[in-house]
């Protein structure tokens, strides 16, 4: 007789390989979109932290450079704008003075400087931008999303008694 070589090949293996490929091709875009969305949210979180820290630094500089005025010390808007422009090229900063509680030691009112810093953070991925704009239509545009930080700090002044 003749010798035959018989191979044990499981049936349907070629079809299963194609099925896995199709499943990967269907799931991969959704998975990548999820990964990129997480990265974009992380980037926005980082930018929010940087913006708040920048507003804090602007408030510190403004509180130290305030000049004497009644009833509150006056914050120099030029100092506020210049400090903001040194930190961020696209930032809009505004500062105002607010009276708080009376100071029994000095016999006058305490004053705080309130700094509002606005920045627009660019969206890097267009598909993510659609989701961000749908989630927050008032603060997100096609160019980016607006981050606003408001910081309040006491105005530093010497004791005059």
C-alpha positions as a printed NumPy array, in Angstrom:
array([[  0.   ,   0.   ,   0.   ],
       [  0.399,   3.547,  -0.197],
       [  1.426,   5.652,   2.79 ],
       [ -0.737,   8.659,   3.529],
       [  0.207,  11.661,   5.637],
       [ -2.742,  12.939,   7.584],
       [ -2.654,  16.3  ,   9.329],
       [ -4.938,  17.139,  12.171],
       [ -6.122,  20.662,  11.252],
       [ -9.021,  21.953,  13.304],
       [-11.903,  22.96 ,  11.116],
       [-12.937,  26.591,  10.928],
       [ -9.588,  27.979,  12.042],
       [ -9.228,  30.204,   8.992],
       [-12.697,  31.684,   9.55 ],
       [-11.947,  32.393,  13.241],
       [ -8.797,  34.343,  12.325],
       [-10.808,  36.569,  10.018],
       [-13.478,  37.054,  12.67 ],
       [-10.895,  38.259,  15.19 ],
       [ -9.504,  40.703,  12.634],
       [-12.953,  42.158,  11.957],
       [-13.699,  42.448,  15.696],
       [-10.401,  44.272,  16.274],
       [-11.1  ,  46.64 ,  13.374],
       [-14.542,  47.432,  14.803],
       [-13.378,  47.954,  18.403],
       [-10.062,  49.721,  17.726],
       [-11.513,  53.151,  16.717],
       [-13.763,  53.227,  19.782],
       [-10.862,  52.222,  22.025],
       [ -8.54 ,  54.842,  20.486],
       [-11.228,  57.53 ,  20.843],
       [-11.557,  56.635,  24.525],
       [ -7.787,  56.773,  25.04 ],
       [ -7.479,  60.141,  23.259],
       [-10.419,  61.532,  25.22 ],
       [ -8.717,  60.591,  28.477],
       [ -5.519,  62.27 ,  27.259],
       [ -7.383,  65.464,  26.269],
       [ -9.185,  65.62 ,  29.635],
       [ -5.811,  65.193,  31.354],
       [ -4.4  ,  68.03 ,  29.257],
       [ -7.344,  70.298,  30.166],
       [ -6.947,  69.407,  33.848],
       [ -3.264,  70.318,  33.69 ],
       [ -4.079,  73.626,  31.968],
       [ -6.729,  74.413,  34.617],
       [ -4.152,  73.863,  37.375],
       [ -1.617,  76.071,  35.547],
       [ -4.271,  78.786,  35.034],
       [ -5.266,  78.774,  38.72 ],
       [ -1.64 ,  78.939,  39.793],
       [ -1.063,  81.819,  37.362],
       [ -4.049,  83.693,  38.808],
       [ -2.645,  83.122,  42.303],
       [  0.74 ,  84.554,  41.272],
       [ -0.905,  87.565,  39.6  ],
       [ -2.932,  88.182,  42.78 ],
       [  0.239,  87.961,  44.881],
       [  2.069,  90.48 ,  42.698],
       [ -0.981,  92.768,  42.638],
       [ -1.372,  92.635,  46.431],
       [  2.284,  93.545,  46.949],
       [  2.252,  96.416,  44.44 ],
       [ -1.015,  98.05 ,  45.58 ],
       [ -0.864, 101.772,  46.365],
       [ -2.55 , 103.63 ,  49.198],
       [ -6.08 , 104.849,  48.524],
       [ -9.264, 105.178,  50.59 ],
       [-11.125, 103.108,  51.728],
       [ -9.079, 100.375,  50.075],
       [ -5.634, 100.206,  48.566],
       [ -5.608, 100.57 ,  44.771],
       [ -4.371,  97.733,  42.536],
       [ -2.36 ,  98.788,  39.489],
       [ -4.029,  97.236,  36.417],
       [ -0.861,  97.711,  34.354],
       [  1.053,  95.461,  36.747],
       [ -1.734,  92.875,  36.541],
       [ -1.801,  92.924,  32.713],
       [  1.993,  92.804,  32.359],
       [  2.297,  89.913,  34.795],
       [ -0.428,  88.001,  32.958],
       [  1.222,  88.588,  29.564],
       [  4.558,  87.319,  30.9  ],
       [  2.89 ,  84.066,  31.967],
       [  0.392,  83.479,  29.168],
       [  0.311,  85.098,  25.737],
       [ -3.44 ,  84.601,  25.299],
       [ -4.656,  85.46 ,  28.805],
       [ -7.12 ,  88.158,  29.824],
       [ -6.607,  89.298,  33.416],
       [ -8.653,  91.678,  35.528],
       [ -8.178,  92.712,  39.143],
       [-10.411,  94.566,  41.572],
       [-10.322,  95.533,  45.232],
       [-12.871,  94.332,  47.799],
       [-13.179,  95.461,  51.399],
       [-13.577,  92.712,  53.955],
       [-13.54 ,  93.037,  57.741],
       [-12.382,  95.927,  59.93 ],
       [ -8.873,  95.724,  61.355],
       [ -8.98 ,  96.695,  65.058],
       [ -5.183,  97.027,  65.262],
       [ -4.928,  99.515,  62.391],
       [ -8.37 , 101.051,  62.791],
       [ -9.323, 100.61 ,  59.13 ],
       [-10.759,  98.042,  56.752],
       [ -8.995,  95.009,  55.379],
       [ -8.869,  94.854,  51.593],
       [ -8.53 ,  91.915,  49.227],
       [ -7.527,  91.843,  45.591],
       [ -9.724,  89.645,  43.376],
       [ -8.066,  88.463,  40.169],
       [ -9.989,  86.895,  37.306],
       [ -7.859,  85.163,  34.677],
       [ -9.354,  83.796,  31.432],
       [ -7.555,  81.585,  28.923],
       [ -8.638,  79.636,  25.878],
       [ -7.048,  76.2  ,  25.697],
       [ -6.759,  74.694,  22.235],
       [ -8.414,  71.364,  21.43 ],
       [ -5.845,  69.054,  19.847],
       [ -8.152,  66.329,  18.564],
       [-11.147,  67.359,  16.425],
       [-13.393,  64.436,  17.377],
       [-12.805,  65.122,  21.066],
       [-13.667,  68.778,  20.427],
       [-17.156,  67.774,  19.347],
       [-17.74 ,  65.937,  22.617],
       [-16.307,  68.821,  24.672],
       [-18.442,  71.364,  22.817],
       [-21.557,  69.228,  23.306],
       [-20.79 ,  68.864,  27.033],
       [-20.142,  72.58 ,  27.587],
       [-21.486,  74.705,  24.717],
       [-21.1  ,  78.016,  26.579],
       [-17.35 ,  77.719,  27.203],
       [-16.148,  75.615,  24.237],
       [-15.869,  76.722,  20.62 ],
       [-14.273,  75.218,  17.553],
       [-10.939,  76.805,  18.563],
       [-10.844,  75.632,  22.148],
       [-12.373,  75.736,  25.611],
       [-12.25 ,  78.677,  28.002],
       [-10.754,  78.21 ,  31.455],
       [-11.548,  80.872,  34.069],
       [ -9.752,  81.164,  37.408],
       [-10.783,  83.579,  40.181],
       [ -8.427,  84.107,  43.126],
       [ -8.866,  86.34 ,  46.174],
       [ -5.864,  87.443,  48.253],
       [ -5.395,  90.027,  51.037],
       [ -3.57 ,  93.211,  50.054],
       [ -0.249,  93.43 ,  51.872],
       [  0.297,  96.779,  53.492],
       [  2.488,  98.096,  56.29 ],
       [  1.084,  98.805,  59.735],
       [  0.786, 102.604,  59.978],
       [  0.251, 103.069,  63.705]])
